[in-house]
Amino acid sequence: MIKDSFIYLRGLRHVDFTVFCVSDGQKNYFDPQFNRSVPYSSGQQVKRSIMDAFLSLIHAEPSPTTFYFDVDRKGALKEGEVMSLCNPMYADQLIGGWMKSGKGGTEKTLKRRSPLSISAMTPLHPLLASLPKENISFDRSDRPNVHKVIVRDPDGNQLDDEQISKLLNGQDRSLLRKWIPDNSRATGLFVYDVAVDLRRLFSVSENQIEPEVSQETLEDLKKSGWVLGKSVFGNVLTMPKVQREKLMPAIADALIEWQITSNQARTYSPMETLAIAISDNANAIAAAIRAKLIDDADDKPKAKPIIDKNAGADLFITLPCAGYVVTEDEQSDALERAKQELVDKMMAFDYENQL
């Protein structure tokens, strides 16, 4: 195996009083060491946001997906398989991976592991994020002549205005205002990690015992100029150099500039990037952007964020970072330089001669 077949990236972001990855309010988990609940965004949501950014940058639509449903003998509709095309000529399939398994095992399963391994976005440290709550309202009481109120009795019959007035007699209650209590929010410093497997990034396996693609798709790829070669995974077909070099800047941009765009995000926060660490060593990025417990006079544990340029990773620190971490190395073009670093590392890999 040739050297430097992985790129590891860690991004540090500031999140300000927002909601992402909703599950009964802001999704959160309990940290047993520090005895507190902290918010997070799932790896699936981060991956979807990265893929959305990637497709937008290359001006491409997502590959078509087929949703199957079955009707049982009682006439009820049941959810069936979800099938993708399993075709790497679609950019989101190439980068995102796929799995296709036909009903009843009548078709051979096609499975391609994504070359991008993407973590959840979690607090840099449990003590550097919080889960505040607030009561909110859906209020339309300022326009009572515009909006409509319907009150139904236990049998579903609509009450008239006189019946509603009797019902509300003696109650200080508005029917044009709904209270929504205990809405949790996410705030603090968060990190996400990505591992890019360059061996898989632009290649698909020719193996038909445990296939990634069908034999028909393999023939189409060969006709499209994909090159036959070898990797640690066996014989592979690799995307032509001209095509992959068009995709590299978009991949780099999406890994850094993604924003949560799914319908599970609300209450806007720019989630500005404070720092990016890049290395071919996973431990180096974890050391470059980390937190440290500190002693405090009141005996309550505290943590401080640390940006360490001597940890073995390439560090790119943005201007906003100086507002949250002590640093003298922030630069206005940090993110552009980080993107170029990713492109350079992708360019340097010898995709045609992996062995």
Short mmCIF file of C-alpha atoms in Angstrom, two decimals:
data_model
loop_
_atom_site.label_atom_id
_atom_site.label_comp_id
_atom_site.label_asym_id
_atom_site.label_seq_id
_atom_site.Cartn_x
_atom_site.Cartn_y
_atom_site.Cartn_z
CA MET A 1 0.00 0.00 0.00
CA ILE A 2 1.36 3.42 -0.88
CA LYS A 3 1.92 5.99 1.82
CA ASP A 4 -0.65 8.51 2.99
CA SER A 5 -3.77 6.71 1.80
CA PHE A 6 -5.97 8.53 4.31
CA ILE A 7 -6.72 12.19 4.96
CA TYR A 8 -8.06 13.06 8.42
CA LEU A 9 -9.87 16.34 9.07
CA ARG A 10 -11.23 17.89 12.24
CA GLY A 11 -13.37 21.01 12.17
CA LEU A 12 -14.12 23.23 15.18
CA ARG A 13 -17.32 25.27 15.05
CA HIS A 14 -19.09 27.72 17.30
CA VAL A 15 -22.80 27.01 17.70
CA ASP A 16 -25.03 29.70 19.14
CA PHE A 17 -28.46 28.93 20.62
CA THR A 18 -29.79 26.81 17.77
CA VAL A 19 -31.48 23.47 17.15
CA PHE A 20 -30.17 20.65 15.00
CA CYS A 21 -31.06 16.98 14.67
CA VAL A 22 -34.48 17.16 16.31
CA SER A 23 -35.73 14.26 18.41
CA ASP A 24 -38.23 15.35 21.05
CA GLY A 25 -36.57 18.74 20.92
CA GLN A 26 -32.83 19.12 20.40
CA LYS A 27 -31.22 15.67 20.23
CA ASN A 28 -28.84 15.09 23.12
CA TYR A 29 -26.94 12.40 25.00
CA PHE A 30 -25.92 11.97 28.62
CA ASP A 31 -22.24 12.22 29.46
CA PRO A 32 -21.65 9.95 32.47
CA GLN A 33 -18.24 11.35 33.41
CA PHE A 34 -19.41 14.94 33.79
CA ASN A 35 -23.00 14.05 34.68
CA ARG A 36 -24.77 16.26 32.16
CA SER A 37 -26.78 16.11 28.96
CA VAL A 38 -25.13 17.66 25.93
CA PRO A 39 -26.46 18.32 22.41
CA TYR A 40 -25.17 16.81 19.20
CA SER A 41 -25.84 16.53 15.47
CA SER A 42 -25.89 12.99 14.10
CA GLY A 43 -23.30 11.74 11.64
CA GLN A 44 -26.12 11.09 9.18
CA GLN A 45 -27.19 14.73 9.32
CA VAL A 46 -23.60 15.95 8.90
CA LYS A 47 -23.10 13.59 5.94
CA ARG A 48 -26.32 14.73 4.29
CA SER A 49 -25.29 18.36 4.72
CA ILE A 50 -21.86 17.66 3.19
CA MET A 51 -23.47 15.83 0.25
CA ASP A 52 -25.95 18.69 -0.29
CA ALA A 53 -23.06 21.17 -0.39
CA PHE A 54 -21.08 18.94 -2.76
CA LEU A 55 -23.95 18.56 -5.25
CA SER A 56 -24.64 22.29 -5.12
CA LEU A 57 -21.01 23.09 -5.92
CA ILE A 58 -20.92 20.83 -8.98
CA HIS A 59 -24.44 21.92 -10.04
CA ALA A 60 -25.75 18.35 -10.06
CA GLU A 61 -28.98 16.74 -8.93
CA PRO A 62 -28.85 13.74 -6.59
CA SER A 63 -28.99 10.32 -8.18
CA PRO A 64 -32.53 8.89 -8.53
CA THR A 65 -33.81 6.70 -5.71
CA THR A 66 -36.69 4.21 -5.99
CA PHE A 67 -38.98 3.69 -2.98
CA TYR A 68 -40.85 0.38 -2.88
CA PHE A 69 -44.13 -0.18 -1.02
CA ASP A 70 -46.10 -3.39 -0.56
CA VAL A 71 -49.83 -3.83 -0.07
CA ASP A 72 -50.69 -6.71 2.27
CA ARG A 73 -53.73 -8.98 1.97
CA LYS A 74 -55.76 -6.63 4.17
CA GLY A 75 -55.11 -3.70 1.84
CA ALA A 76 -52.68 -1.93 4.17
CA LEU A 77 -49.66 -0.15 2.69
CA LYS A 78 -46.30 -1.29 4.06
CA GLU A 79 -42.87 0.19 3.49
CA GLY A 80 -40.51 -1.89 1.35
CA GLU A 81 -36.98 -1.45 0.05
CA VAL A 82 -35.27 1.80 -0.89
CA MET A 83 -33.12 1.25 -3.98
CA SER A 84 -30.35 3.43 -5.37
CA LEU A 85 -28.82 3.06 -8.82
CA CYS A 86 -25.46 1.83 -7.44
CA ASN A 87 -23.67 3.69 -10.20
CA PRO A 88 -20.47 5.68 -9.50
CA MET A 89 -20.98 7.81 -12.59
CA TYR A 90 -23.34 9.78 -10.34
CA ALA A 91 -21.07 11.94 -8.17
CA ASP A 92 -23.12 11.58 -4.99
CA GLN A 93 -23.08 7.79 -5.37
CA LEU A 94 -19.31 7.77 -5.89
CA ILE A 95 -18.72 9.83 -2.74
CA GLY A 96 -21.64 8.68 -0.62
CA GLY A 97 -21.61 4.92 -1.18
CA TRP A 98 -24.64 2.62 -1.48
CA MET A 99 -26.29 -0.65 -0.59
CA LYS A 100 -28.91 -2.47 -2.65
CA SER A 101 -30.50 -5.69 -1.49
CA GLY A 102 -33.44 -7.09 -3.44
CA LYS A 103 -36.52 -8.53 -1.78
CA GLY A 104 -36.31 -12.22 -0.92
CA GLY A 105 -32.68 -12.50 -1.98
CA THR A 106 -33.62 -12.78 -5.68
CA GLU A 107 -30.89 -10.31 -6.69
CA LYS A 108 -27.25 -10.19 -5.68
CA THR A 109 -26.61 -7.55 -3.02
CA LEU A 110 -24.56 -4.57 -4.20
CA LYS A 111 -22.65 -2.72 -1.52
CA ARG A 112 -20.08 0.07 -1.69
CA ARG A 113 -18.63 1.57 1.44
CA SER A 114 -18.40 5.34 1.25
CA PRO A 115 -14.82 6.64 1.03
CA LEU A 116 -15.87 9.30 3.55
CA SER A 117 -16.22 8.26 7.19
CA ILE A 118 -18.06 11.09 8.95
CA SER A 119 -18.56 11.52 12.68
CA ALA A 120 -21.40 13.13 14.57
CA MET A 121 -20.86 16.79 15.47
CA THR A 122 -20.34 16.72 19.23
CA PRO A 123 -19.10 19.16 21.88
CA LEU A 124 -15.35 19.70 21.94
CA HIS A 125 -15.76 18.87 25.62
CA PRO A 126 -18.95 18.23 27.63
CA LEU A 127 -18.18 21.33 29.72
CA LEU A 128 -17.83 23.53 26.61
CA ALA A 129 -21.42 23.07 25.41
CA SER A 130 -24.81 23.46 26.99
CA LEU A 131 -28.44 22.57 26.44
CA PRO A 132 -30.46 25.60 27.60
CA LYS A 133 -34.25 25.52 27.49
CA GLU A 134 -36.84 28.18 26.80
CA ASN A 135 -40.60 28.50 26.54
CA ILE A 136 -41.81 29.72 23.17
CA SER A 137 -45.22 30.55 21.77
CA PHE A 138 -47.05 30.40 18.48
CA ASP A 139 -48.83 33.75 18.85
CA ARG A 140 -51.46 35.22 16.51
CA SER A 141 -53.42 37.11 19.17
CA ASP A 142 -52.59 40.49 17.62
CA ARG A 143 -54.93 39.80 14.65
CA PRO A 144 -58.07 38.23 16.15
CA ASN A 145 -60.20 39.32 13.18
CA VAL A 146 -57.91 37.63 10.67
CA HIS A 147 -57.30 34.22 12.20
CA LYS A 148 -59.86 31.52 12.87
CA VAL A 149 -60.51 29.44 15.97
CA ILE A 150 -62.43 26.15 15.94
CA VAL A 151 -63.42 24.43 19.20
CA ARG A 152 -64.85 20.91 19.07
CA ASP A 153 -66.84 19.03 21.70
CA PRO A 154 -66.03 15.40 22.69
CA ASP A 155 -68.06 14.16 19.71
CA GLY A 156 -66.15 16.33 17.24
CA ASN A 157 -68.95 18.87 16.78
CA GLN A 158 -67.94 22.49 16.27
CA LEU A 159 -68.99 24.96 18.99
CA ASP A 160 -70.47 28.33 18.06
CA ASP A 161 -69.25 31.69 19.43
CA GLU A 162 -71.77 31.73 22.29
CA GLN A 163 -70.76 28.23 23.41
CA ILE A 164 -67.08 29.17 23.26
CA SER A 165 -67.73 32.29 25.38
CA LYS A 166 -69.46 30.19 28.03
CA LEU A 167 -66.60 27.70 27.99
CA LEU A 168 -64.04 30.47 28.56
CA ASN A 169 -66.06 32.28 31.20
CA GLY A 170 -63.83 32.87 34.22
CA GLN A 171 -60.67 31.66 32.42
CA ASP A 172 -57.76 33.90 31.49
CA ARG A 173 -56.87 32.05 28.32
CA SER A 174 -56.19 33.01 24.69
CA LEU A 175 -57.20 30.71 21.85
CA LEU A 176 -54.86 32.43 19.41
CA ARG A 177 -51.70 31.69 21.38
CA LYS A 178 -50.13 28.27 21.88
CA TRP A 179 -47.43 27.81 24.49
CA ILE A 180 -44.62 25.39 23.66
CA PRO A 181 -42.65 24.76 26.88
CA ASP A 182 -39.15 23.42 27.50
CA ASN A 183 -37.64 23.90 24.05
CA SER A 184 -33.98 22.90 24.25
CA ARG A 185 -31.25 24.68 22.31
CA ALA A 186 -27.63 23.85 21.48
CA THR A 187 -24.81 26.27 22.19
CA GLY A 188 -21.04 25.99 22.61
CA LEU A 189 -17.97 24.68 20.76
CA PHE A 190 -18.44 21.59 18.59
CA VAL A 191 -16.19 19.36 16.50
CA TYR A 192 -16.74 16.97 13.61
CA ASP A 193 -14.23 14.52 12.15
CA VAL A 194 -13.88 13.12 8.63
CA ALA A 195 -11.63 10.34 7.35
CA VAL A 196 -11.14 10.25 3.57
CA ASP A 197 -10.04 6.86 2.22
CA LEU A 198 -8.11 7.79 -0.94
CA ARG A 199 -7.90 4.12 -1.98
CA ARG A 200 -11.68 4.06 -2.44
CA LEU A 201 -12.33 7.69 -3.32
CA PHE A 202 -12.37 7.37 -7.11
CA SER A 203 -12.26 3.58 -7.56
CA VAL A 204 -14.76 0.72 -7.58
CA SER A 205 -14.03 -2.97 -7.20
CA GLU A 206 -14.36 -5.41 -10.11
CA ASN A 207 -15.07 -8.26 -7.69
CA GLN A 208 -18.32 -10.02 -8.63
CA ILE A 209 -18.37 -12.42 -5.67
CA GLU A 210 -18.98 -9.54 -3.23
CA PRO A 211 -19.88 -6.94 -5.85
CA GLU A 212 -19.95 -3.18 -5.54
CA VAL A 213 -21.54 -2.74 -8.97
CA SER A 214 -23.21 -4.98 -11.52
CA GLN A 215 -21.31 -6.47 -14.44
CA GLU A 216 -23.33 -4.24 -16.76
CA THR A 217 -22.23 -1.13 -14.88
CA LEU A 218 -18.60 -2.28 -14.99
CA GLU A 219 -18.81 -2.50 -18.79
CA ASP A 220 -20.33 0.99 -18.95
CA LEU A 221 -17.51 2.38 -16.82
CA LYS A 222 -14.88 0.84 -19.10
CA LYS A 223 -16.57 2.41 -22.13
CA SER A 224 -16.51 5.76 -20.30
CA GLY A 225 -12.72 5.60 -19.91
CA TRP A 226 -12.36 4.23 -16.37
CA VAL A 227 -8.92 2.67 -15.99
CA LEU A 228 -8.21 -0.91 -14.85
CA GLY A 229 -5.80 -1.21 -11.93
CA LYS A 230 -5.05 -2.93 -8.62
CA SER A 231 -5.50 -1.90 -5.01
CA VAL A 232 -5.41 -3.63 -1.64
CA PHE A 233 -9.04 -4.56 -2.38
CA GLY A 234 -8.17 -6.38 -5.63
CA ASN A 235 -8.83 -5.34 -9.22
CA VAL A 236 -10.48 -1.95 -9.50
CA LEU A 237 -11.69 0.54 -12.07
CA THR A 238 -10.54 4.12 -11.48
CA MET A 239 -12.16 7.32 -12.68
CA PRO A 240 -10.13 9.17 -15.36
CA LYS A 241 -7.81 11.88 -14.07
CA VAL A 242 -9.60 14.75 -15.84
CA GLN A 243 -12.93 13.85 -14.23
CA ARG A 244 -11.65 13.32 -10.70
CA GLU A 245 -9.64 16.55 -10.70
CA LYS A 246 -12.86 18.42 -11.50
CA LEU A 247 -14.47 16.91 -8.39
CA MET A 248 -11.61 17.44 -5.93
CA PRO A 249 -12.14 21.19 -5.26
CA ALA A 250 -15.86 20.59 -4.67
CA ILE A 251 -15.13 17.75 -2.24
CA ALA A 252 -12.67 19.94 -0.33
CA ASP A 253 -15.09 22.86 -0.25
CA ALA A 254 -18.02 20.71 0.92
CA LEU A 255 -16.01 19.11 3.74
CA ILE A 256 -15.29 22.56 5.19
CA GLU A 257 -18.14 24.88 4.16
CA TRP A 258 -21.17 22.59 4.70
CA GLN A 259 -24.16 23.92 6.58
CA ILE A 260 -27.04 21.99 8.12
CA THR A 261 -29.78 22.28 5.50
CA SER A 262 -32.14 19.41 6.31
CA ASN A 263 -35.66 19.91 7.64
CA GLN A 264 -34.33 18.85 11.04
CA ALA A 265 -32.57 22.18 11.58
CA ARG A 266 -34.13 25.43 12.76
CA THR A 267 -33.29 28.64 14.66
CA TYR A 268 -30.46 30.00 12.53
CA SER A 269 -26.88 30.07 13.73
CA PRO A 270 -24.01 30.65 11.28
CA MET A 271 -22.10 27.85 13.04
CA GLU A 272 -18.92 29.61 12.00
CA THR A 273 -15.80 27.52 11.55
CA LEU A 274 -13.09 28.47 14.02
CA ALA A 275 -10.32 26.07 13.01
CA ILE A 276 -9.53 23.16 10.70
CA ALA A 277 -6.89 20.50 11.38
CA ILE A 278 -5.68 18.23 8.55
CA SER A 279 -3.25 15.32 8.75
CA ASP A 280 -2.58 11.76 7.58
CA ASN A 281 -2.57 10.82 11.28
CA ALA A 282 -5.91 10.65 13.13
CA ASN A 283 -4.23 11.20 16.50
CA ALA A 284 -2.64 14.42 15.27
CA ILE A 285 -5.94 16.12 14.46
CA ALA A 286 -7.37 15.09 17.84
CA ALA A 287 -4.35 16.64 19.56
CA ALA A 288 -4.36 19.80 17.44
CA ILE A 289 -7.94 20.74 18.39
CA ARG A 290 -8.71 19.59 21.91
CA ALA A 291 -9.84 20.65 25.37
CA LYS A 292 -8.08 20.52 28.73
CA LEU A 293 -9.47 20.25 32.25
CA ILE A 294 -8.22 23.00 34.54
CA ASP A 295 -8.15 23.44 38.32
CA ASP A 296 -10.49 25.99 39.79
CA ALA A 297 -10.80 27.52 43.22
CA ASP A 298 -14.46 26.54 43.63
CA ASP A 299 -13.62 22.85 42.97
CA LYS A 300 -15.97 22.71 40.01
CA PRO A 301 -14.42 21.09 36.92
CA LYS A 302 -13.80 23.46 34.03
CA ALA A 303 -12.40 22.98 30.55
CA LYS A 304 -10.67 25.28 28.13
CA PRO A 305 -10.31 24.83 24.35
CA ILE A 306 -6.81 24.43 22.97
CA ILE A 307 -5.56 25.00 19.42
CA ASP A 308 -2.10 23.44 19.22
CA LYS A 309 -0.05 24.09 16.08
CA ASN A 310 2.75 21.83 17.37
CA ALA A 311 0.61 18.66 17.59
CA GLY A 312 1.61 17.33 14.17
CA ALA A 313 -1.34 18.46 12.06
CA ASP A 314 -1.66 21.34 9.62
CA LEU A 315 -3.79 23.98 11.37
CA PHE A 316 -5.91 26.66 9.74
CA ILE A 317 -7.32 29.20 12.21
CA THR A 318 -9.99 31.72 11.23
CA LEU A 319 -10.48 35.24 12.55
CA PRO A 320 -13.54 34.42 14.71
CA CYS A 321 -11.53 31.78 16.57
CA ALA A 322 -9.69 34.47 18.55
CA GLY A 323 -12.97 35.28 20.30
CA TYR A 324 -13.14 31.82 21.89
CA VAL A 325 -9.56 30.47 22.04
CA VAL A 326 -6.32 32.24 22.91
CA THR A 327 -4.39 32.34 19.64
CA GLU A 328 -2.16 34.69 17.68
CA ASP A 329 -2.21 32.65 14.46
CA GLU A 330 -5.64 33.46 13.03
CA GLN A 331 -5.74 34.43 9.33
CA SER A 332 -8.44 35.80 7.06
CA ASP A 333 -7.78 33.23 4.31
CA ALA A 334 -7.55 30.20 6.64
CA LEU A 335 -10.44 28.27 5.11
CA GLU A 336 -9.26 28.82 1.54
CA ARG A 337 -5.83 27.53 2.49
CA ALA A 338 -7.40 24.51 4.21
CA LYS A 339 -9.36 23.68 1.05
CA GLN A 340 -6.20 23.92 -1.05
CA GLU A 341 -4.40 21.62 1.39
CA LEU A 342 -7.13 19.00 0.92
CA VAL A 343 -6.94 19.34 -2.86
CA ASP A 344 -3.15 19.02 -2.82
CA LYS A 345 -3.34 15.84 -0.74
CA MET A 346 -5.96 14.34 -3.05
CA MET A 347 -3.90 15.30 -6.10
CA ALA A 348 -0.75 13.71 -4.66
CA PHE A 349 -2.25 10.21 -4.37
CA ASP A 350 -1.42 7.81 -7.20
CA TYR A 351 -4.86 6.39 -7.92
CA GLU A 352 -3.78 4.32 -10.96
CA ASN A 353 -0.80 2.67 -9.20
CA GLN A 354 -1.96 1.86 -5.68
CA LEU A 355 0.28 -1.22 -5.34
#
